[in-house]
Coordinates of C-alpha atoms and ligand atoms in Angstrom, one line a residue:
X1 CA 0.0 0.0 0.0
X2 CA 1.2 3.7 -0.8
X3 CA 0.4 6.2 0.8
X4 CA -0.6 9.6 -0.9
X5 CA 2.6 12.3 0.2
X6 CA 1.1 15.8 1.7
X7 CA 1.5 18.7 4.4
X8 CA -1.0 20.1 6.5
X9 CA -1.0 22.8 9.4
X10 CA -3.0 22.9 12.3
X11 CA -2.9 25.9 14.9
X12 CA -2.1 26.5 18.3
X13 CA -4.7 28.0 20.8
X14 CA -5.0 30.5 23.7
X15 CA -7.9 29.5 26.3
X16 CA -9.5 32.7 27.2
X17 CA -11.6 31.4 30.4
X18 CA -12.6 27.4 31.4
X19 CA -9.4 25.8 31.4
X20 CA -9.6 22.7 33.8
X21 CA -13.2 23.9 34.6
X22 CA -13.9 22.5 31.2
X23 CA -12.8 18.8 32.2
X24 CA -15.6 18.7 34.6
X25 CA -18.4 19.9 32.6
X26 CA -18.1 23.5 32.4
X27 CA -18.2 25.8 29.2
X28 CA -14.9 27.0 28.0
X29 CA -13.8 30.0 25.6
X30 CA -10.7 29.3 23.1
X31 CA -9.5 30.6 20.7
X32 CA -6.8 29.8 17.6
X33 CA -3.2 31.5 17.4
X34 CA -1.0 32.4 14.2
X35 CA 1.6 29.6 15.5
X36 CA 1.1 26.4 13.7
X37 CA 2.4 22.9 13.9
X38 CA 3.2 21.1 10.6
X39 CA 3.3 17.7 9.2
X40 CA 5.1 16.0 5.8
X41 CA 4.1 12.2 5.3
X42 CA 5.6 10.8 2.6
X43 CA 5.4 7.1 1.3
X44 CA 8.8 4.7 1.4
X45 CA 9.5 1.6 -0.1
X46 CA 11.7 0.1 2.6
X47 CA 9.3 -1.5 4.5
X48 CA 9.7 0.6 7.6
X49 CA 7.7 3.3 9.5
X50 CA 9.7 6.2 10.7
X51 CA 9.2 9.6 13.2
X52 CA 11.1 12.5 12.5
X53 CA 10.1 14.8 15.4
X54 CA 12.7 17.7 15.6
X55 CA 11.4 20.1 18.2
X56 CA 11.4 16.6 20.9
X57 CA 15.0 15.3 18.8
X58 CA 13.1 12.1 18.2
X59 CA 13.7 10.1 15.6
X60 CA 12.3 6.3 15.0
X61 CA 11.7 3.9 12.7
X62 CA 10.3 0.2 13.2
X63 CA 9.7 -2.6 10.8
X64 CA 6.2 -2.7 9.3
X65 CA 6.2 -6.2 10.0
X66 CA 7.2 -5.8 14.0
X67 CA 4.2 -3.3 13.7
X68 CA 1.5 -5.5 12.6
X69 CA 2.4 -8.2 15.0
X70 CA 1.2 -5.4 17.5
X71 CA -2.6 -5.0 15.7
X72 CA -5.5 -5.9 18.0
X73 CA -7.7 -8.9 17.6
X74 CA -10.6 -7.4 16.3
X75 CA -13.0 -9.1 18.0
X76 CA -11.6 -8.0 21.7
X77 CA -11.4 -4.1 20.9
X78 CA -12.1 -1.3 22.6
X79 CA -14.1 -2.0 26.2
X80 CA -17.8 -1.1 25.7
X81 CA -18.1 2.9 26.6
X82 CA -14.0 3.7 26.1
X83 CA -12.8 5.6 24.1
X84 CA -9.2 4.6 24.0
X85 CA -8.8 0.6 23.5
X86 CA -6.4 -0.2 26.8
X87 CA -5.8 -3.2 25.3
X88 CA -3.7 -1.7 22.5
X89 CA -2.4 0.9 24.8
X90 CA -0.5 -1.4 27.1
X91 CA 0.8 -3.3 24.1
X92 CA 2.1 -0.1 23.0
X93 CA 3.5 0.9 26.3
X94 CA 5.3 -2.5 26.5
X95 CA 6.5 -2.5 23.0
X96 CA 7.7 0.9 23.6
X97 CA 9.2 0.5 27.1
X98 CA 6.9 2.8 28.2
X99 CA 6.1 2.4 31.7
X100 CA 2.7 4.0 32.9
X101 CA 3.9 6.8 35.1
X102 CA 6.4 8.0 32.4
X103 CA 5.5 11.4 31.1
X104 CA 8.7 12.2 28.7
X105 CA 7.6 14.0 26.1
X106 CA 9.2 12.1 23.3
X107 CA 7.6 8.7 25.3
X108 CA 4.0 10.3 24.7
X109 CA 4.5 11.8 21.2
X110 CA 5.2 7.7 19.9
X111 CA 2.8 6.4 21.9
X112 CA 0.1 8.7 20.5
X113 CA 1.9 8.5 16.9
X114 CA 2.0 4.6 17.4
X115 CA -1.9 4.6 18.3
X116 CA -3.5 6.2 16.1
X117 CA -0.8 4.3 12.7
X118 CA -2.3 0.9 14.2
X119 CA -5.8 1.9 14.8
X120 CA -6.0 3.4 11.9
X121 CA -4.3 1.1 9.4
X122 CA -4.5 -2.7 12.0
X123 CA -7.6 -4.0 9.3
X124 CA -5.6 -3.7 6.2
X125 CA -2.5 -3.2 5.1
X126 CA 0.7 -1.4 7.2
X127 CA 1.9 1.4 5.0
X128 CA 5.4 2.1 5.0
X129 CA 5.9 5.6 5.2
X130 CA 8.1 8.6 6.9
X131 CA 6.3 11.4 9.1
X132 CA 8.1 14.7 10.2
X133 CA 6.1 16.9 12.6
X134 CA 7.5 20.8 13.4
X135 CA 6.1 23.2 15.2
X136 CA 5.9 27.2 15.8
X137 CA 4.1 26.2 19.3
X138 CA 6.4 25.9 22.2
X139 CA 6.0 21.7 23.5
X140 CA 4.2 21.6 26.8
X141 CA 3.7 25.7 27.5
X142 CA -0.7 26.2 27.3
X143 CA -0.9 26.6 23.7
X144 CA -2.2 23.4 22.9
X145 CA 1.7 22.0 21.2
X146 CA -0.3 18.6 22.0
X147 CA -3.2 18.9 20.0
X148 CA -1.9 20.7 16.8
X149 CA 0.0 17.9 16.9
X150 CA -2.6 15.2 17.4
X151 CA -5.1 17.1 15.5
X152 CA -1.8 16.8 12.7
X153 CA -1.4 13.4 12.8
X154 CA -5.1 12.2 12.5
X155 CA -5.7 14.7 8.9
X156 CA -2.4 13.1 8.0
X157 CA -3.3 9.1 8.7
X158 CA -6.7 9.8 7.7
X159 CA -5.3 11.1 4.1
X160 CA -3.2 8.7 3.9
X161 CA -5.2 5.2 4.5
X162 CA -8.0 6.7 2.1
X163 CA -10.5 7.5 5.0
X164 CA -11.0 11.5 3.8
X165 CA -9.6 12.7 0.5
X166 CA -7.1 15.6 0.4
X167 CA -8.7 18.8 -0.1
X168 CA -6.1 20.7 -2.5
X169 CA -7.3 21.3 -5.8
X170 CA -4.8 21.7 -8.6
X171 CA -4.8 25.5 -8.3
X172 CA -4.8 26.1 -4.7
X173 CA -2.3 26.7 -2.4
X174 CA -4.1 25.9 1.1
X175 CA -7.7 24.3 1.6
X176 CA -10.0 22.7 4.2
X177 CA -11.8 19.9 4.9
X178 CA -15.5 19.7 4.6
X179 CA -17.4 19.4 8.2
X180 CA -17.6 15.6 8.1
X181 CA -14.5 15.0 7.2
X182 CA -13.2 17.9 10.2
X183 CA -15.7 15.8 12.6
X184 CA -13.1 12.7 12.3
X185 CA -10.0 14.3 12.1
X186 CA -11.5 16.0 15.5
X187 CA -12.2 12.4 17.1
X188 CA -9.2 11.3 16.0
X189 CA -7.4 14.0 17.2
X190 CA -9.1 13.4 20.8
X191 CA -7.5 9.7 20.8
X192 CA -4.2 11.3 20.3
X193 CA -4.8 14.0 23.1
X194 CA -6.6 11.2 25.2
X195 CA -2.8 9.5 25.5
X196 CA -0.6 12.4 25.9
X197 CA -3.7 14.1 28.7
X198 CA -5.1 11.0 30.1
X199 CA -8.3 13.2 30.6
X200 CA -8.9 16.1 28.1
X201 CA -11.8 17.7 27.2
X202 CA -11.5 18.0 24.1
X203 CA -11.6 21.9 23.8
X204 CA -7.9 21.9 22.5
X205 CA -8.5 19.8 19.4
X206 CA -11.6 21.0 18.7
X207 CA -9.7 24.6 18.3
X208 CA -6.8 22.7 16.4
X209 CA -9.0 21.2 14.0
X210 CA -11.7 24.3 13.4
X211 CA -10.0 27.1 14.4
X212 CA -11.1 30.7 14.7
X213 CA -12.9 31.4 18.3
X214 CA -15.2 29.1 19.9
X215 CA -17.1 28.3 23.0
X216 CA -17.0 24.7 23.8
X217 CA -19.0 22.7 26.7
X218 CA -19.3 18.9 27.1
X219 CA -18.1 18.0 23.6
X220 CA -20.3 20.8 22.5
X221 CA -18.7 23.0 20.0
X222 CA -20.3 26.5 19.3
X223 CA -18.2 28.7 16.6
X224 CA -18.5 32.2 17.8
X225 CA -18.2 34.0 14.6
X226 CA -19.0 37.6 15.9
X227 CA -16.2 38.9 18.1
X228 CA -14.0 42.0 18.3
X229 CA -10.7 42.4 17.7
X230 CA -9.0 41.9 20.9
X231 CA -4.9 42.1 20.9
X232 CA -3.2 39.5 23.7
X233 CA 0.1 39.6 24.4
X234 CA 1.2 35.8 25.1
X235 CA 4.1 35.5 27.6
X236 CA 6.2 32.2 28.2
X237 CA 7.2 32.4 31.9
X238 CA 9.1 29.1 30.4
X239 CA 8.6 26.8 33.3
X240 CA 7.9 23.3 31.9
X241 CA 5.3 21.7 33.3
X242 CA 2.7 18.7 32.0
X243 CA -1.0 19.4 31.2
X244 CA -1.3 15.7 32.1
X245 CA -0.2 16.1 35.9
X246 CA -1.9 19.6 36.1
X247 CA -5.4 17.8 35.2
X248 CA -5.1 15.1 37.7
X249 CA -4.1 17.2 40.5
X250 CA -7.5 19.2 39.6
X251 CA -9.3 15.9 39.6
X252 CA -7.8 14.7 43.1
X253 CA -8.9 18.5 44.5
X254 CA -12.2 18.0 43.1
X255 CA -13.0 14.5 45.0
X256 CA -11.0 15.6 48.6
X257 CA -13.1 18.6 48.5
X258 CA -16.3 18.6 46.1
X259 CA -18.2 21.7 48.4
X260 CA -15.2 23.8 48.3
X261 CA -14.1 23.2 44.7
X262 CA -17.8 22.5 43.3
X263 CA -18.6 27.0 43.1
X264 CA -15.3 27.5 42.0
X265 CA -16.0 25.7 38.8
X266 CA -19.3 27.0 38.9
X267 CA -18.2 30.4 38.9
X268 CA -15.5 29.8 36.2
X269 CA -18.4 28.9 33.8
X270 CA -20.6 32.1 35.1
X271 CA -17.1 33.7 34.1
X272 CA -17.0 32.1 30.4
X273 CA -20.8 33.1 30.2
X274 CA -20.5 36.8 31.1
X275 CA -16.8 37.0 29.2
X276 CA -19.0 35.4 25.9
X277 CA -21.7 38.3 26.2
X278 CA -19.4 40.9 27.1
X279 CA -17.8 40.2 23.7
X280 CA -21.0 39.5 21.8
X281 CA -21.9 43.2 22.8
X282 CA -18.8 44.4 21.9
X283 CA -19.7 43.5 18.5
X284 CA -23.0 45.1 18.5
X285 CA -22.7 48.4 20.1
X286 CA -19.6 51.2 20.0
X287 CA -16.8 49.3 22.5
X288 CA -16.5 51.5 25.7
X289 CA -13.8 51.5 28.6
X290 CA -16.3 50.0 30.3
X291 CA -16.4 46.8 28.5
X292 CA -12.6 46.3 28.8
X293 CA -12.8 47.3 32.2
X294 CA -15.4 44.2 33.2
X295 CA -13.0 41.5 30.6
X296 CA -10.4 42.7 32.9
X297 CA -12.1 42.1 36.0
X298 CA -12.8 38.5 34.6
X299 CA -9.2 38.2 33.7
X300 CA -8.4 38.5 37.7
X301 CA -11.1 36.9 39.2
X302 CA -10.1 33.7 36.7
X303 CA -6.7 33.7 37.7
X304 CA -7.3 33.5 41.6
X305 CA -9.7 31.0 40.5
X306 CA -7.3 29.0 38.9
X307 CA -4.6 29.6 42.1
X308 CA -7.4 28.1 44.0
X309 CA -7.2 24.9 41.6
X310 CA -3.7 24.6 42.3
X311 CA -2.7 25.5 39.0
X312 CA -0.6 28.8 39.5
X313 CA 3.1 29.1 39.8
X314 CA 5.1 32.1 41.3
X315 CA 6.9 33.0 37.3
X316 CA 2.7 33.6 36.4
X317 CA 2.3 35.7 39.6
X318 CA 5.4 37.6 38.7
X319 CA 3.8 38.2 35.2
X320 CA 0.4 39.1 36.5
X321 CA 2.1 41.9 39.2
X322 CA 4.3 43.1 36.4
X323 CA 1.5 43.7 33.5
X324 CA -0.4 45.0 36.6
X325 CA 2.0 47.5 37.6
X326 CA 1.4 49.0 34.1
X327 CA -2.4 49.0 34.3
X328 CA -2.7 45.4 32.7
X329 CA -4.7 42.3 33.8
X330 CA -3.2 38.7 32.8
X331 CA -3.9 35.4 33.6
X332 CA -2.4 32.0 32.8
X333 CA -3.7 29.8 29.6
X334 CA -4.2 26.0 29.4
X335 CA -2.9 23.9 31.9
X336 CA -1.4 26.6 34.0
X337 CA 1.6 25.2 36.2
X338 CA 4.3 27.9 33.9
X339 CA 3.7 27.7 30.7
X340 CA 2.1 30.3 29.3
X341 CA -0.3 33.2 30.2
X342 CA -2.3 35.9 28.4
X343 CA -2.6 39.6 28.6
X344 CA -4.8 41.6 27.6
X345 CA -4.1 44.9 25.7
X346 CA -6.4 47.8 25.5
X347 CA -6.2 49.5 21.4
X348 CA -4.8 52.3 22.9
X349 CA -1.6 50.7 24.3
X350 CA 1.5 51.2 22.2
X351 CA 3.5 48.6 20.7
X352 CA 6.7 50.0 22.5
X353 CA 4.6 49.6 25.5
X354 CA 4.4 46.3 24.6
X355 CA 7.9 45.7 24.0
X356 CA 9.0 47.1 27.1
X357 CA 6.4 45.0 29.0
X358 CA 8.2 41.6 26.7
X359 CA 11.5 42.5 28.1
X360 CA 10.3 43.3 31.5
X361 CA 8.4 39.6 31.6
X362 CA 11.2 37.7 30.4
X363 CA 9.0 36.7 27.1
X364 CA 9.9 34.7 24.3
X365 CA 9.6 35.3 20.8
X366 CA 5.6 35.3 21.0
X367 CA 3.9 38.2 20.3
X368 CA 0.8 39.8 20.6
X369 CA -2.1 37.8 18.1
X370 CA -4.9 38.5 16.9
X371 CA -7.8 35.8 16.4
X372 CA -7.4 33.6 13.7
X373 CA -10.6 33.0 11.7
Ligands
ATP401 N1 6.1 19.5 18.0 C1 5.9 18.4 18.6 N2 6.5 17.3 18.2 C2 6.2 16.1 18.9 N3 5.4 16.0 20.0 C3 4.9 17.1 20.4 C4 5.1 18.4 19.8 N4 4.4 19.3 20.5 C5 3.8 18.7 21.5 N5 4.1 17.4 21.5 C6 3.6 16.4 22.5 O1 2.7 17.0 23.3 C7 3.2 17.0 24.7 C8 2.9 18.3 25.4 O2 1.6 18.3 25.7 P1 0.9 19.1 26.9 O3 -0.5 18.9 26.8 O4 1.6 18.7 28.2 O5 1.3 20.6 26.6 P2 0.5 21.7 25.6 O6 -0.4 20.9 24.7 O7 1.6 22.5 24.9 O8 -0.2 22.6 26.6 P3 -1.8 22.7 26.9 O9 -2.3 21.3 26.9 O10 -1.9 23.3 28.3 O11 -2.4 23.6 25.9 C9 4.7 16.7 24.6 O12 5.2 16.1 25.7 C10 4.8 15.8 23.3 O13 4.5 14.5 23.7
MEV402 C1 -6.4 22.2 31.3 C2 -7.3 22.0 30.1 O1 -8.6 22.4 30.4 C3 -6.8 22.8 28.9 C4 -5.5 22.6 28.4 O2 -5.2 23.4 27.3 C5 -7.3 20.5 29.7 C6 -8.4 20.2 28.8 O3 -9.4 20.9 28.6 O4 -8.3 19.1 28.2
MG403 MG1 -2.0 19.7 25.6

């Protein structure tokens, strides 16, 4: 079997309010950034399957026939209900010499590659072919590095075993998938993020497979195609950390104290509600002080919140106090725990304010974005 070469993109994402409060239930805003990852699949002849994945310095190859002996009997998959097919997983993990506490990066990225090549291809034949991933996101900072590249390697494996067709016609440049075929790269995607999270939500692939802004609550996903322009200046306080660990210590809080944590996710939703109207109004009626001045408030009130969850760290507090100290509200993004966090700029702050406030942060090369539609 030979697989059809191509590239695709899929985008990073900033999570405006709902982060870990969208895990258990609660409504979530996201939104897509201009930093993409990419993937090249091309088709080989020698009978091997190979990972080139240069921003982890991974690279692999296996036999396609030590592969198949790895494909599930097809008439013990997945356990009725789960999503993920445990059975497969711990073949993986053992094929791998993965054990199941082990979070290194390069560990999770072949597990999830592994996956989704067997899953995918186990019924018919094993394609040899060569994938290289790269990436504009920074791995494991809030910006959803995980699912672009999940989101990356489902399109890809999709394309390749004949499942959706690629959507460039001879004279384009770029295109995208219809829905139906976006609605399996998505649940594909979520495999991939299932591995590498354990427990998402599924907010972060939905943003890497649709893009633009969207509001997203129990596997819900609600395009918000009305918004204003709002500029956010992304800052990498550069403090690894993994989303995986971040969710479960969430989780644990949740069960030792369900009347304690129970409000605080109730009132990061009411927070994702009022944030969604403020903006929808925004968009109907001349934009006022006033308006920024309440997105603000939700900005802090969010990040105490999410100190409450146990998701802060002392580099975001120092980024919070220092934006603050200039009349600017910012919270953390995604997982929390370093990483990155978001603040947000008012139209009439300057770009040199800006720059000053990149230096003052310790920032890395991201900038301020704008939405991504
Ligand atoms: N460019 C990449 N190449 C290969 N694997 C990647 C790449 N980017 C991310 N990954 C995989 O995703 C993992 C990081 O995912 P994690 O969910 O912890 O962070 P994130 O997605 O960047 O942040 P968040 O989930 O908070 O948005 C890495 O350990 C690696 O397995
Ligand atoms: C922390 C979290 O809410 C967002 C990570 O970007 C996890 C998830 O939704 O899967
Ligand atoms: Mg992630």
């Amino acid at each position: 079997m030979l697989v059809k070469d191509c590239i695709l993109s899929a985008p990073g994402k900033a999570i405006l309010h709902g982060e870990h409060a969208v895990v258990h239930g609660k409504v979530a805003l996201a939104v897509s950034v201009n930093l993409r990852t990419y993937l090249r699949i091309k088709a080989t002849t020698d009978g091997k399957v190979c990972i080139n994945l240069p921003n982890i310095n991974t690279f692999l190859c296996w036999d396609v026939t030590e592969l198949k002996s790895l494909v599930p009997d097809p008439c013990g998959n997945k356990e009725e209900g789960k999503l993920l097919n445990a059975e497969l997983v711990k073949c993986l993990r053992e094929f791998a010499g993965i054990t199941n506490g082990n979070l290194d990066t390069s560990n999770m990225a072949t597990l999830a590659f592994l996956y989704i090549y067997i899953s995918m291809f186990g019924s018919s034949e094993l394609p040899s072919l060569m994938v290289t991933v790269w990436s504009e996101l920074p791995t494991g900072a809030g910006l959803g590095s995980s699912a672009a590249f999940s989101v990356c390697l489902a399109a890809a494996l999709l394309c390749a075993s004949g499942a959706i067709s690629p959507p460039l016609r001879e004279s384009e440049h770029t295109a995208r998938w219809c829905q139906e075929d976006l609605e399996l790269i998505n649940s594909w995607a979520f495999q991939g993020e299932m591995i590498i999270h354990g427990n998402p939500s599924g907010v972060d692939n939905a943003v890497g497979t649709w893009g633009g802004m969207l509001r997203f609550l129990s596997g819900k996903i609600i395009p918000l195609s009305r918004v204003p322009l709002l500029r956010i200046l992304l800052t990498n306080t550069k403090v690894p950390r993994s989303t995986k660990v971040l969710v479960a210590g969430v989780k644990d809080k949740i069960n030792k104290f369900p009347t304690i944590m129970t409000p605080v996710l109730d009132s990061v939703d009411a927070i994702s509600n009022t944030c969604e109207k403020v903006l929808s109004e925004m968009t109907h009626e001349p934009i006022t002080g006033e308006h920024y001045k309440i997105l603000e408030e939700l900005i802090d009130i969010n990040q105490h919140h999410l100190n409450v969850m146990g998701v802060g760290h002392p580099a975001l507090d120092t980024l919070c106090r220092v934006t603050l100290a200039r009349g600017l509200h910012s919270k953390l993004t995604g997982a929390g725990g370093g990483g990155c966090g978001i603040t947000l700029l008012r139209p009439e702050d300057e770009d040199k304010e800006m720059t000053e406030l990149c230096g003052l942060s310790g920032a890395s090369g991201l900038a301020a974005v704008k939405y991504e539609s």
